[in-house]
Structures are given as structure tokens and as C-alpha cells.
Coordinates of C-alpha atoms in Angstrom, one line a residue:
M1 CA 99.5 21.0 84.8
K2 CA 97.5 23.9 83.2
F3 CA 97.6 25.9 86.4
F4 CA 101.3 25.2 86.9
L5 CA 102.2 26.5 83.4
T6 CA 100.0 29.5 83.9
Y7 CA 101.7 30.2 87.2
I8 CA 105.2 30.0 85.8
F9 CA 104.2 32.3 83.0
L10 CA 102.8 34.8 85.4
L11 CA 105.9 34.9 87.5
F12 CA 107.8 36.4 84.5
L13 CA 105.0 38.9 83.7
V14 CA 105.6 40.8 86.9
P15 CA 108.3 43.4 86.3
S16 CA 111.4 43.2 88.5
S17 CA 112.1 46.7 89.7
S18 CA 114.2 47.2 92.8
T19 CA 112.7 49.9 95.0
N20 CA 111.0 49.4 98.1
W21 CA 108.7 43.5 100.2
G22 CA 110.0 45.6 97.2
F23 CA 107.8 46.6 94.3
Y24 CA 108.5 43.3 92.6
A25 CA 107.5 41.2 95.6
H26 CA 104.4 43.2 96.5
S27 CA 103.1 42.9 92.9
L28 CA 103.9 39.2 92.8
I29 CA 102.2 38.5 96.1
N30 CA 99.0 40.3 95.2
R31 CA 98.9 38.6 91.8
L32 CA 99.2 35.1 93.2
A33 CA 96.7 35.7 96.0
V34 CA 94.0 36.0 93.2
F35 CA 94.4 32.4 92.3
S36 CA 93.5 31.2 95.8
L37 CA 90.1 32.8 95.6
P38 CA 86.9 30.7 95.1
E39 CA 85.2 30.7 91.7
E40 CA 82.6 33.1 92.8
M41 CA 85.3 35.7 93.5
I42 CA 87.8 34.9 90.8
V43 CA 85.2 35.7 88.1
F44 CA 85.7 39.3 89.1
Y45 CA 89.3 39.4 90.3
K46 CA 90.8 37.5 87.4
P47 CA 89.8 40.1 84.7
H48 CA 91.3 42.8 86.9
I49 CA 94.4 40.9 87.9
Q50 CA 96.7 43.4 86.2
F51 CA 95.2 46.2 88.2
I52 CA 95.6 44.2 91.5
T53 CA 99.2 43.5 90.5
E54 CA 100.2 47.0 89.4
K55 CA 98.4 48.9 92.2
A56 CA 100.0 46.7 94.9
V57 CA 102.7 49.4 95.0
N58 CA 100.4 52.4 95.3
P59 CA 100.7 52.6 99.1
D60 CA 104.5 52.9 98.8
R61 CA 104.1 55.7 96.3
R62 CA 101.6 57.3 98.5
R63 CA 104.1 57.5 101.3
Y64 CA 105.8 60.3 99.5
A65 CA 102.6 62.2 98.6
V66 CA 100.1 61.8 101.5
I67 CA 100.7 62.9 105.1
G68 CA 99.8 60.1 107.4
E69 CA 100.4 57.3 104.9
A70 CA 104.0 56.3 106.0
E71 CA 103.0 55.1 109.4
K72 CA 100.5 52.6 108.0
H73 CA 103.3 50.3 106.8
Y74 CA 105.0 49.4 110.0
I75 CA 104.9 49.2 113.8
D76 CA 108.0 49.7 116.0
L77 CA 107.2 47.0 118.6
D78 CA 110.5 47.3 120.4
H79 CA 109.7 51.0 121.2
Y80 CA 107.2 49.6 123.7
G81 CA 109.7 47.2 125.3
D82 CA 109.9 43.5 125.5
S83 CA 106.2 43.2 126.5
A84 CA 104.9 45.3 123.5
L85 CA 102.5 42.6 122.3
Q86 CA 101.0 42.3 125.8
I87 CA 100.6 46.0 126.6
L88 CA 99.4 47.2 123.1
P89 CA 95.6 47.0 122.8
K90 CA 94.6 45.4 119.6
Y91 CA 91.6 47.8 119.4
W92 CA 92.4 51.2 118.0
N93 CA 90.2 53.2 120.4
E94 CA 91.7 51.5 123.4
A95 CA 95.2 52.0 122.1
V96 CA 94.6 55.8 121.5
E97 CA 93.2 56.1 125.1
K98 CA 96.3 54.4 126.5
F99 CA 99.0 56.0 124.3
T100 CA 97.4 58.9 122.4
E101 CA 97.1 59.0 118.7
D102 CA 100.2 61.1 118.0
S103 CA 102.4 58.7 120.0
L104 CA 101.0 55.7 118.1
R105 CA 101.5 57.3 114.7
A106 CA 105.0 58.3 115.6
N107 CA 105.8 54.6 116.1
G108 CA 103.7 53.0 113.3
I109 CA 100.1 52.0 113.2
G110 CA 100.4 49.1 110.7
P111 CA 98.1 46.5 112.4
W112 CA 95.3 48.9 113.1
S113 CA 95.5 50.5 109.6
A114 CA 95.4 47.1 108.0
Y115 CA 92.3 46.2 109.9
F116 CA 90.5 49.4 109.0
T117 CA 91.3 48.7 105.3
F118 CA 89.8 45.3 105.7
I119 CA 86.6 46.8 107.2
N120 CA 86.5 49.4 104.3
L121 CA 86.9 46.5 101.8
T122 CA 83.9 44.7 103.5
K123 CA 81.9 47.9 103.2
A124 CA 82.8 48.2 99.5
F125 CA 81.6 44.7 98.9
E126 CA 78.3 45.6 100.7
A127 CA 77.9 48.7 98.6
K128 CA 78.7 46.7 95.4
N129 CA 81.3 49.3 94.4
P130 CA 83.7 47.6 92.0
A131 CA 86.2 50.5 91.8
A132 CA 86.5 50.6 95.6
I133 CA 86.8 46.9 95.9
L134 CA 89.7 46.8 93.5
R135 CA 91.5 49.8 95.1
L136 CA 91.0 48.5 98.7
S137 CA 92.0 44.9 97.7
A138 CA 95.3 46.2 96.3
D139 CA 95.9 48.4 99.3
L140 CA 95.0 45.6 101.8
G141 CA 97.4 43.2 100.0
H142 CA 100.2 45.7 100.4
Y143 CA 99.6 46.4 104.1
L144 CA 99.3 42.8 105.1
G145 CA 102.4 42.0 103.1
D146 CA 104.3 44.7 104.9
L147 CA 103.3 43.3 108.3
N148 CA 104.8 39.9 107.4
V149 CA 108.2 41.5 106.9
P150 CA 110.2 41.3 110.1
L151 CA 112.0 44.7 109.6
H152 CA 108.6 46.4 109.5
T153 CA 108.2 45.6 113.2
T154 CA 111.3 47.1 114.6
V155 CA 113.0 50.5 115.4
N156 CA 116.1 49.1 113.7
Y157 CA 114.2 48.8 110.4
N158 CA 117.1 49.3 108.1
G159 CA 120.0 48.1 110.3
Q160 CA 120.9 51.7 111.0
L161 CA 121.4 51.0 114.7
T162 CA 123.7 48.0 114.1
N163 CA 125.9 49.2 111.2
Q164 CA 123.9 47.1 108.7
L165 CA 122.4 49.9 106.6
G166 CA 120.7 48.6 103.6
I167 CA 119.5 45.3 105.0
H168 CA 115.8 46.3 104.6
G169 CA 116.0 46.5 100.9
F170 CA 118.3 43.4 100.8
W171 CA 115.7 41.2 102.6
E172 CA 112.5 42.4 101.0
S173 CA 113.8 43.3 97.5
R174 CA 117.1 41.8 96.5
V175 CA 116.4 38.3 97.8
P176 CA 112.9 38.0 96.1
E177 CA 114.3 39.4 92.9
L178 CA 117.0 36.7 92.7
Q179 CA 115.1 33.8 94.3
A180 CA 111.3 34.1 94.0
K181 CA 111.1 32.5 90.5
D182 CA 112.1 29.2 92.2
Y183 CA 109.7 29.5 95.2
P184 CA 106.7 27.2 95.3
L185 CA 104.1 29.9 96.0
W186 CA 100.8 28.1 95.4
I187 CA 99.2 28.1 98.9
G188 CA 95.8 26.5 98.3
Q189 CA 92.3 27.8 98.6
A190 CA 91.4 30.9 100.6
E191 CA 89.9 30.2 104.0
Y192 CA 87.6 32.2 106.3
V193 CA 89.3 34.2 109.1
D194 CA 87.2 34.0 112.3
D195 CA 89.1 36.9 114.1
P196 CA 90.8 39.2 111.5
Q197 CA 92.1 41.6 114.1
Q198 CA 93.8 38.8 116.1
A199 CA 95.1 37.2 112.9
I200 CA 96.8 40.5 112.0
W201 CA 98.5 40.7 115.4
D202 CA 99.5 37.1 115.3
A203 CA 101.2 37.8 111.9
V204 CA 103.0 40.8 113.4
A205 CA 104.2 38.7 116.4
A206 CA 105.5 36.0 114.1
A207 CA 107.4 38.5 111.9
H208 CA 108.8 40.3 114.9
A209 CA 110.1 37.0 116.4
Q210 CA 112.4 36.7 113.3
V211 CA 114.0 40.2 113.6
D212 CA 117.0 38.9 115.5
S213 CA 117.8 36.2 112.9
V214 CA 117.4 38.6 110.0
L215 CA 120.1 40.9 111.6
S216 CA 122.4 38.4 113.3
I217 CA 122.8 36.1 110.3
E218 CA 123.7 39.0 108.0
R219 CA 126.2 40.2 110.5
E220 CA 127.8 36.7 110.9
L221 CA 128.0 36.2 107.1
T222 CA 129.6 39.6 106.6
Q223 CA 132.6 38.4 108.6
N224 CA 133.2 35.7 106.0
F225 CA 132.9 37.9 102.9
S226 CA 135.2 40.7 101.9
P227 CA 133.5 43.9 100.7
D228 CA 134.2 43.0 97.0
Q229 CA 132.6 39.5 97.6
K230 CA 129.6 40.9 99.5
Y231 CA 128.7 43.5 97.0
S232 CA 128.6 43.7 93.2
Y233 CA 127.5 46.3 90.6
E234 CA 124.6 46.1 88.2
E235 CA 123.0 48.4 85.6
R236 CA 119.6 49.8 86.7
N237 CA 117.9 52.3 84.3
N238 CA 121.2 53.1 82.7
I239 CA 122.8 53.7 86.1
T240 CA 125.4 51.5 87.7
V241 CA 124.4 50.7 91.3
R242 CA 125.9 48.7 94.1
V243 CA 123.9 45.6 95.1
Y244 CA 124.4 42.6 97.3
S245 CA 126.2 40.0 95.3
R246 CA 124.4 36.8 94.2
E247 CA 126.9 34.7 96.2
F248 CA 126.2 36.7 99.4
T249 CA 122.5 36.6 98.8
E250 CA 122.5 32.8 98.2
A251 CA 124.5 32.3 101.4
Y252 CA 122.1 34.5 103.4
V253 CA 119.0 32.7 102.0
L254 CA 120.5 29.3 103.0
A255 CA 121.5 30.5 106.5
L256 CA 118.0 31.9 107.0
D257 CA 116.5 28.5 106.0
N258 CA 114.4 30.1 103.3
Q259 CA 112.7 32.6 105.7
V260 CA 111.9 35.1 102.9
E261 CA 110.0 32.4 101.0
R262 CA 108.0 31.4 104.0
Q263 CA 107.0 35.0 104.7
M264 CA 106.0 35.5 101.1
R265 CA 103.8 32.4 101.3
K266 CA 102.3 33.6 104.5
S267 CA 101.5 37.0 102.9
I268 CA 99.9 35.4 99.9
K269 CA 97.8 33.1 102.1
M270 CA 96.8 36.0 104.4
I271 CA 95.8 38.3 101.6
A272 CA 93.6 35.7 99.9
D273 CA 92.0 34.8 103.2
F274 CA 91.2 38.4 104.1
W275 CA 89.8 39.2 100.6
F276 CA 87.6 36.1 101.0
T277 CA 86.6 37.0 104.5
A278 CA 85.6 40.5 103.6
W279 CA 83.4 39.1 100.8
V280 CA 81.7 36.6 103.1
N281 CA 81.1 39.2 105.8
A282 CA 79.5 41.4 103.2
G283 CA 76.9 38.7 102.4
Q284 CA 78.8 37.1 99.4
P285 CA 77.5 39.5 96.8
D286 CA 77.3 38.2 93.2
L287 CA 80.5 39.5 91.7
S288 CA 79.7 38.2 88.3
S289 CA 77.2 41.0 87.8
F290 CA 79.8 43.7 88.6
S291 CA 81.2 46.0 86.0
M292 CA 84.3 44.7 84.2
E293 CA 85.7 48.1 83.7
S294 CA 89.2 48.8 85.1
G295 CA 89.6 50.1 88.6
E296 CA 89.9 53.8 89.2
E297 CA 93.3 55.4 88.6
E298 CA 94.8 57.1 91.6
V299 CA 96.7 60.3 91.0
I300 CA 99.8 60.4 93.3
V301 CA 101.8 63.5 93.3
P302 CA 105.0 63.4 95.4
D303 CA 105.4 66.1 98.0
T304 CA 109.0 67.0 98.7
K305 CA 108.1 68.3 102.2
I306 CA 107.1 64.8 103.4
K307 CA 109.9 63.0 105.0
V308 CA 109.7 59.2 105.3
R309 CA 111.9 56.3 106.3
D310 CA 114.6 55.6 103.7
H311 CA 114.9 51.8 103.0

């Protein structure tokens, strides 16, 4: 009961802001992953849970400030054809040799980037570097969360090819904002991942398999909703913006059989498992002896010259 009450309280501590999983969902996912860690890890992560929560969105902010960041958040599997998962090497060096680095980056390097972040987190544990552990934990949570979003695995990432523009933000932002408070998101204790690289690709494959339903169900529902029923208007930061209506959102969630909830649960589980695995692989350093100072602040200055996908 104590955990349940704490969990419900924490749900409402996470700010609900609708930008790019959206900021709200990324923050919530990272935050809840902390509670699946073993006592030996939570003694360090819990005092820094606000940092882990708030910095979950830094990689998205970094997309607009750092060249080479944007392609870390996705992979356009369908660019490689129906056999993408069979022909794409899971090891980066082999992939570069087969397709060249420029080509890979042009179509997203999410799975490889997430694995490199995991390796760097392991090294941070080995070096007993608290600031790096916190920063990389937050980043890894973001990247793994992104790879569990179906629309992060397709060329048609925002429905721009099927006259469904805006579906990206609808799926990963609007739905969680309206529904996540009712999701049962406790996923149990973190477990060791024997093959992290394969686990990442398995998650990507599972997400990609759901792209068709994400798009087709929205398209079918749209036929039964007039524009004034499908959309509504809300005040955001003193600006009136058009959003998907609650009625349309609820119908979409029902038709998808709670797909968004399932992917959020998978993200939380995967993140906790990967943090735990990095710690184990580093020799299970005593985190209770680490500094309790806040993690390092990252200065992110947007660069208007950098063009990224708009979703």
C-alpha cells in the first residue's frame, strides 16, 4: 500500500507538457524505472530521481543543438525493404562496412546508438563517476523509450506519406497525457539482460510490427469522426492550440487494445533492466559510497541551422 500511494503521488509530480514518447511520457518512464532497481542501486538513484526524470528529455532538446543527435532517436527500417531486420547487421562496424556510415545515419542509427550509450554507462559505473552515471542513465532511458515507439521505426514517422500528419505526437504525447494516470505501470524488479544488443533489436522489431495498426486504425476511425469531433482546442501556455479530442483519443486507445500502455510498460522494464545490467557488468560497485550531489547540468543551445524531423 505504501508503494502504491507513493506511485500515484509521483504520477502527478511529473509535469504534463506536450512536445515531443512526448516530454511527459519520457519523464514518467524514466522516473518509474527507478523503482524497479534493487536496493543496492536505488540507494543512489532515488536521491537523484528528479534529475533522472527531468533530464529524460535532454536528448530531444539536443536534437536542435547538436549535429548528429537527431538520428540517434529512430531507424527507418522500411527504407531497407521487407527484410530489413535480416539484412541489417546488429554490430555497428559490420553495418558501416555494408552500408557506409553516412547512409546509416541518413536513415537513423537508434539501435546502435542505444547500445553505445549502454556501454558508456557501464564504463561510468566502472569509473565510479556519479555525474556520468546520472547523465547516461537519463540518456539511455530516452533512447530505449524511443525505440519502443512504432513510429520511430518507419519512414512514415508522422503519417506524412498517408495524409495522417500529426499522428506521431498523437500516439506518443496526446494519448499518454490523457491516459497514463490510469495505467498500471509497476513492472516488477529489474532483471539481467544476457544479450543487450539483441534485446534492443528485438524491441525494435516488436515496435515495427505495430506500425500498420498505428496508422490503419487511426485512418479507419477518422472515417467515423467529423473534423469537429476528431479535434478540439485547448489552451497551452496562453495559446489556443488544436489537439485530438478526448473522444477520438479514447476511441483510438480502445481500438488499439491499449497498445500505448503496453509499449510504456515495455520501455520502463527495458530501461530498468539495462541500468541494472550495466551496473552488474561493471562489477556491482558500491553506489552507497557515491557522492549525493546533483548530476551535471548540460548546457543546450539551439542551433537554427540544424534541421530535424518535425513531429
